[in-house]
Amino acid sequence: MRPRDTDGTRTARPPRKHNKENAMAKASKAPASFETALAQLEDIIQAMESGDMPLETALGSYKQGIELIKFCQTKLADAEQQLKILENNELKPLELSNGQ
């Protein structure tokens, strides 16, 4: 809740800053899909491997990467569970019709 002025009205919010912290906060929202999360994770890995990232940024990217990994693991576990259900609780290898 915002603080109140002496006349009892709420004070105006300061304008939002567009900086690295806001960008990281936006990036920490749940990805739209497994593929999006994987692409974001690949971008983080590539940026960290470049060696040009300041320590604080690297730590933030590492934390974001951990969250993306958890998201991907959850999506994969959900997909595996759906396959088990579809195959009467027996996980079977995927058989492609074109012989791959």
Short mmCIF file of N, CA and C in Angstrom, two decimals:
data_model
loop_
_atom_site.label_atom_id
_atom_site.label_comp_id
_atom_site.label_asym_id
_atom_site.label_seq_id
_atom_site.Cartn_x
_atom_site.Cartn_y
_atom_site.Cartn_z
N MET A 1 0.83 -1.16 0.00
CA MET A 1 0.00 0.00 0.00
C MET A 1 0.88 1.24 0.00
N ARG A 2 0.51 2.22 -0.79
CA ARG A 2 1.32 3.43 -0.89
C ARG A 2 1.11 4.31 0.34
N PRO A 3 2.13 5.06 0.74
CA PRO A 3 1.99 5.96 1.88
C PRO A 3 1.05 7.11 1.55
N ARG A 4 0.55 7.73 2.60
CA ARG A 4 -0.40 8.84 2.43
C ARG A 4 0.29 10.17 2.73
N ASP A 5 -0.13 11.20 2.00
CA ASP A 5 0.33 12.56 2.27
C ASP A 5 -0.30 13.05 3.57
N THR A 6 0.12 14.21 4.01
CA THR A 6 -0.42 14.79 5.25
C THR A 6 -1.91 15.07 5.15
N ASP A 7 -2.44 15.27 3.94
CA ASP A 7 -3.88 15.54 3.78
C ASP A 7 -4.69 14.24 3.67
N GLY A 8 -4.04 13.08 3.80
CA GLY A 8 -4.73 11.81 3.78
C GLY A 8 -4.82 11.14 2.43
N THR A 9 -4.42 11.83 1.37
CA THR A 9 -4.46 11.21 0.04
C THR A 9 -3.21 10.39 -0.16
N ARG A 10 -3.31 9.43 -1.04
CA ARG A 10 -2.14 8.60 -1.33
C ARG A 10 -1.15 9.35 -2.20
N THR A 11 0.11 9.07 -1.95
CA THR A 11 1.15 9.71 -2.75
C THR A 11 1.21 9.04 -4.11
N ALA A 12 1.64 9.79 -5.10
CA ALA A 12 1.77 9.24 -6.45
C ALA A 12 2.95 8.28 -6.50
N ARG A 13 2.81 7.27 -7.32
CA ARG A 13 3.92 6.33 -7.49
C ARG A 13 5.01 6.99 -8.32
N PRO A 14 6.26 6.70 -7.98
CA PRO A 14 7.34 7.22 -8.82
C PRO A 14 7.33 6.48 -10.15
N PRO A 15 7.82 7.11 -11.20
CA PRO A 15 7.84 6.43 -12.50
C PRO A 15 8.72 5.19 -12.42
N ARG A 16 8.33 4.17 -13.17
CA ARG A 16 9.10 2.94 -13.18
C ARG A 16 10.41 3.14 -13.93
N LYS A 17 11.44 2.52 -13.39
CA LYS A 17 12.74 2.58 -14.03
C LYS A 17 12.87 1.39 -14.96
N HIS A 18 13.46 1.62 -16.10
CA HIS A 18 13.73 0.53 -17.04
C HIS A 18 15.21 0.22 -16.96
N ASN A 19 15.52 -0.73 -16.11
CA ASN A 19 16.92 -1.09 -15.94
C ASN A 19 17.06 -2.61 -15.97
N LYS A 20 18.26 -3.07 -15.67
CA LYS A 20 18.53 -4.51 -15.71
C LYS A 20 17.67 -5.28 -14.72
N GLU A 21 17.40 -4.68 -13.54
CA GLU A 21 16.60 -5.38 -12.54
C GLU A 21 15.19 -5.61 -13.05
N ASN A 22 14.59 -4.60 -13.69
CA ASN A 22 13.25 -4.78 -14.26
C ASN A 22 13.27 -5.80 -15.38
N ALA A 23 14.29 -5.78 -16.19
CA ALA A 23 14.39 -6.75 -17.28
C ALA A 23 14.51 -8.16 -16.73
N MET A 24 15.28 -8.33 -15.66
CA MET A 24 15.42 -9.65 -15.06
C MET A 24 14.12 -10.08 -14.40
N ALA A 25 13.39 -9.15 -13.79
CA ALA A 25 12.12 -9.49 -13.17
C ALA A 25 11.13 -9.95 -14.22
N LYS A 26 11.09 -9.27 -15.36
CA LYS A 26 10.21 -9.69 -16.44
C LYS A 26 10.62 -11.05 -16.96
N ALA A 27 11.91 -11.28 -17.07
CA ALA A 27 12.40 -12.54 -17.60
C ALA A 27 12.11 -13.70 -16.65
N SER A 28 11.91 -13.40 -15.35
CA SER A 28 11.68 -14.47 -14.39
C SER A 28 10.23 -14.95 -14.39
N LYS A 29 9.35 -14.31 -15.15
CA LYS A 29 7.99 -14.81 -15.28
C LYS A 29 8.03 -16.15 -16.00
N ALA A 30 7.02 -16.96 -15.75
CA ALA A 30 6.98 -18.28 -16.38
C ALA A 30 6.94 -18.14 -17.90
N PRO A 31 7.77 -18.91 -18.59
CA PRO A 31 7.78 -18.87 -20.06
C PRO A 31 6.45 -19.36 -20.63
N ALA A 32 6.18 -18.98 -21.86
CA ALA A 32 4.94 -19.36 -22.52
C ALA A 32 4.91 -20.85 -22.86
N SER A 33 6.07 -21.44 -23.09
CA SER A 33 6.11 -22.84 -23.50
C SER A 33 7.47 -23.46 -23.16
N PHE A 34 7.55 -24.76 -23.29
CA PHE A 34 8.80 -25.48 -23.10
C PHE A 34 9.86 -24.97 -24.07
N GLU A 35 9.44 -24.79 -25.32
CA GLU A 35 10.39 -24.33 -26.35
C GLU A 35 10.92 -22.94 -26.06
N THR A 36 10.06 -22.06 -25.56
CA THR A 36 10.48 -20.71 -25.19
C THR A 36 11.49 -20.77 -24.05
N ALA A 37 11.19 -21.58 -23.05
CA ALA A 37 12.10 -21.72 -21.91
C ALA A 37 13.45 -22.26 -22.35
N LEU A 38 13.43 -23.24 -23.23
CA LEU A 38 14.67 -23.84 -23.72
C LEU A 38 15.50 -22.81 -24.49
N ALA A 39 14.84 -22.02 -25.31
CA ALA A 39 15.54 -20.97 -26.07
C ALA A 39 16.15 -19.93 -25.13
N GLN A 40 15.39 -19.54 -24.09
CA GLN A 40 15.91 -18.58 -23.12
C GLN A 40 17.10 -19.16 -22.38
N LEU A 41 17.02 -20.42 -22.03
CA LEU A 41 18.12 -21.09 -21.34
C LEU A 41 19.36 -21.14 -22.22
N GLU A 42 19.18 -21.44 -23.49
CA GLU A 42 20.32 -21.46 -24.42
C GLU A 42 20.95 -20.07 -24.54
N ASP A 43 20.13 -19.03 -24.56
CA ASP A 43 20.65 -17.66 -24.62
C ASP A 43 21.47 -17.33 -23.37
N ILE A 44 20.98 -17.74 -22.21
CA ILE A 44 21.70 -17.49 -20.96
C ILE A 44 23.04 -18.21 -20.97
N ILE A 45 23.03 -19.46 -21.38
CA ILE A 45 24.27 -20.24 -21.42
C ILE A 45 25.28 -19.58 -22.35
N GLN A 46 24.82 -19.19 -23.52
CA GLN A 46 25.71 -18.55 -24.49
C GLN A 46 26.30 -17.26 -23.93
N ALA A 47 25.46 -16.46 -23.28
CA ALA A 47 25.94 -15.19 -22.71
C ALA A 47 26.94 -15.43 -21.59
N MET A 48 26.67 -16.44 -20.75
CA MET A 48 27.58 -16.72 -19.64
C MET A 48 28.90 -17.31 -20.13
N GLU A 49 28.84 -18.11 -21.18
CA GLU A 49 30.06 -18.70 -21.72
C GLU A 49 30.95 -17.68 -22.41
N SER A 50 30.38 -16.55 -22.81
CA SER A 50 31.18 -15.52 -23.48
C SER A 50 32.22 -14.93 -22.54
N GLY A 51 31.94 -14.97 -21.23
CA GLY A 51 32.89 -14.45 -20.25
C GLY A 51 32.87 -12.95 -20.09
N ASP A 52 31.98 -12.26 -20.78
CA ASP A 52 31.93 -10.80 -20.71
C ASP A 52 30.90 -10.28 -19.72
N MET A 53 30.29 -11.15 -18.95
CA MET A 53 29.20 -10.78 -18.07
C MET A 53 29.74 -10.40 -16.68
N PRO A 54 29.32 -9.25 -16.15
CA PRO A 54 29.73 -8.90 -14.78
C PRO A 54 29.19 -9.92 -13.78
N LEU A 55 29.83 -10.02 -12.65
CA LEU A 55 29.49 -11.03 -11.64
C LEU A 55 28.03 -10.95 -11.22
N GLU A 56 27.54 -9.77 -10.90
CA GLU A 56 26.15 -9.64 -10.44
C GLU A 56 25.16 -10.07 -11.53
N THR A 57 25.45 -9.73 -12.76
CA THR A 57 24.59 -10.14 -13.87
C THR A 57 24.65 -11.64 -14.06
N ALA A 58 25.85 -12.21 -13.92
CA ALA A 58 26.01 -13.65 -14.05
C ALA A 58 25.23 -14.39 -12.97
N LEU A 59 25.25 -13.88 -11.75
CA LEU A 59 24.49 -14.51 -10.67
C LEU A 59 22.99 -14.46 -10.94
N GLY A 60 22.52 -13.32 -11.42
CA GLY A 60 21.10 -13.20 -11.77
C GLY A 60 20.73 -14.13 -12.91
N SER A 61 21.60 -14.23 -13.90
CA SER A 61 21.35 -15.13 -15.02
C SER A 61 21.36 -16.58 -14.58
N TYR A 62 22.25 -16.90 -13.65
CA TYR A 62 22.32 -18.27 -13.12
C TYR A 62 21.00 -18.61 -12.43
N LYS A 63 20.51 -17.70 -11.60
CA LYS A 63 19.24 -17.93 -10.91
C LYS A 63 18.10 -18.09 -11.90
N GLN A 64 18.09 -17.26 -12.91
CA GLN A 64 17.05 -17.36 -13.94
C GLN A 64 17.16 -18.70 -14.67
N GLY A 65 18.38 -19.14 -14.94
CA GLY A 65 18.60 -20.42 -15.59
C GLY A 65 18.08 -21.58 -14.76
N ILE A 66 18.30 -21.52 -13.45
CA ILE A 66 17.80 -22.57 -12.56
C ILE A 66 16.27 -22.63 -12.63
N GLU A 67 15.62 -21.47 -12.63
CA GLU A 67 14.15 -21.44 -12.73
C GLU A 67 13.68 -22.01 -14.07
N LEU A 68 14.39 -21.69 -15.13
CA LEU A 68 14.03 -22.23 -16.45
C LEU A 68 14.21 -23.75 -16.50
N ILE A 69 15.27 -24.24 -15.87
CA ILE A 69 15.50 -25.69 -15.82
C ILE A 69 14.36 -26.37 -15.06
N LYS A 70 13.97 -25.80 -13.93
CA LYS A 70 12.86 -26.36 -13.16
C LYS A 70 11.58 -26.38 -13.99
N PHE A 71 11.33 -25.28 -14.71
CA PHE A 71 10.15 -25.19 -15.57
C PHE A 71 10.19 -26.30 -16.63
N CYS A 72 11.33 -26.47 -17.28
CA CYS A 72 11.47 -27.50 -18.33
C CYS A 72 11.31 -28.90 -17.74
N GLN A 73 11.90 -29.15 -16.59
CA GLN A 73 11.77 -30.46 -15.96
C GLN A 73 10.32 -30.77 -15.63
N THR A 74 9.59 -29.78 -15.15
CA THR A 74 8.17 -29.96 -14.84
C THR A 74 7.38 -30.27 -16.10
N LYS A 75 7.64 -29.51 -17.17
CA LYS A 75 6.93 -29.75 -18.43
C LYS A 75 7.22 -31.14 -18.97
N LEU A 76 8.49 -31.58 -18.89
CA LEU A 76 8.85 -32.92 -19.36
C LEU A 76 8.19 -34.01 -18.51
N ALA A 77 8.15 -33.81 -17.20
CA ALA A 77 7.50 -34.78 -16.32
C ALA A 77 6.00 -34.85 -16.62
N ASP A 78 5.39 -33.69 -16.88
CA ASP A 78 3.96 -33.67 -17.24
C ASP A 78 3.72 -34.42 -18.54
N ALA A 79 4.58 -34.20 -19.51
CA ALA A 79 4.44 -34.88 -20.80
C ALA A 79 4.61 -36.39 -20.63
N GLU A 80 5.58 -36.80 -19.82
CA GLU A 80 5.80 -38.22 -19.58
C GLU A 80 4.58 -38.84 -18.90
N GLN A 81 4.00 -38.11 -17.95
CA GLN A 81 2.80 -38.60 -17.26
C GLN A 81 1.64 -38.76 -18.24
N GLN A 82 1.50 -37.83 -19.14
CA GLN A 82 0.44 -37.93 -20.15
C GLN A 82 0.65 -39.14 -21.04
N LEU A 83 1.91 -39.40 -21.41
CA LEU A 83 2.21 -40.59 -22.22
C LEU A 83 1.88 -41.88 -21.48
N LYS A 84 2.21 -41.91 -20.19
CA LYS A 84 1.91 -43.10 -19.38
C LYS A 84 0.41 -43.34 -19.34
N ILE A 85 -0.35 -42.28 -19.17
CA ILE A 85 -1.80 -42.41 -19.14
C ILE A 85 -2.32 -42.90 -20.49
N LEU A 86 -1.79 -42.34 -21.56
CA LEU A 86 -2.23 -42.74 -22.89
C LEU A 86 -1.86 -44.18 -23.22
N GLU A 87 -0.80 -44.69 -22.62
CA GLU A 87 -0.33 -46.04 -22.88
C GLU A 87 -0.69 -46.99 -21.74
N ASN A 88 -1.79 -46.71 -21.04
CA ASN A 88 -2.26 -47.54 -19.92
C ASN A 88 -1.20 -47.74 -18.85
N ASN A 89 -0.58 -46.65 -18.46
CA ASN A 89 0.42 -46.63 -17.39
C ASN A 89 1.67 -47.45 -17.71
N GLU A 90 1.92 -47.69 -18.98
CA GLU A 90 3.12 -48.41 -19.40
C GLU A 90 3.85 -47.53 -20.42
N LEU A 91 4.99 -46.99 -20.03
CA LEU A 91 5.74 -46.11 -20.92
C LEU A 91 6.39 -46.95 -22.01
N LYS A 92 6.05 -46.63 -23.24
CA LYS A 92 6.56 -47.38 -24.40
C LYS A 92 7.41 -46.46 -25.25
N PRO A 93 8.40 -47.00 -25.98
CA PRO A 93 9.20 -46.16 -26.87
C PRO A 93 8.32 -45.66 -28.02
N LEU A 94 8.67 -44.47 -28.47
CA LEU A 94 7.94 -43.87 -29.58
C LEU A 94 8.32 -44.60 -30.86
N GLU A 95 7.31 -45.07 -31.58
CA GLU A 95 7.55 -45.74 -32.85
C GLU A 95 7.07 -44.84 -33.98
N LEU A 96 8.02 -44.40 -34.80
CA LEU A 96 7.68 -43.52 -35.92
C LEU A 96 7.34 -44.36 -37.14
N SER A 97 6.35 -43.93 -37.89
CA SER A 97 5.87 -44.71 -39.03
C SER A 97 6.86 -44.72 -40.21
N ASN A 98 7.78 -43.73 -40.26
CA ASN A 98 8.72 -43.67 -41.38
C ASN A 98 10.03 -44.42 -41.10
N GLY A 99 10.06 -45.21 -40.04
CA GLY A 99 11.21 -46.07 -39.77
C GLY A 99 12.38 -45.39 -39.09
N GLN A 100 12.21 -44.22 -38.52
CA GLN A 100 13.30 -43.55 -37.82
C GLN A 100 13.47 -44.08 -36.42
#
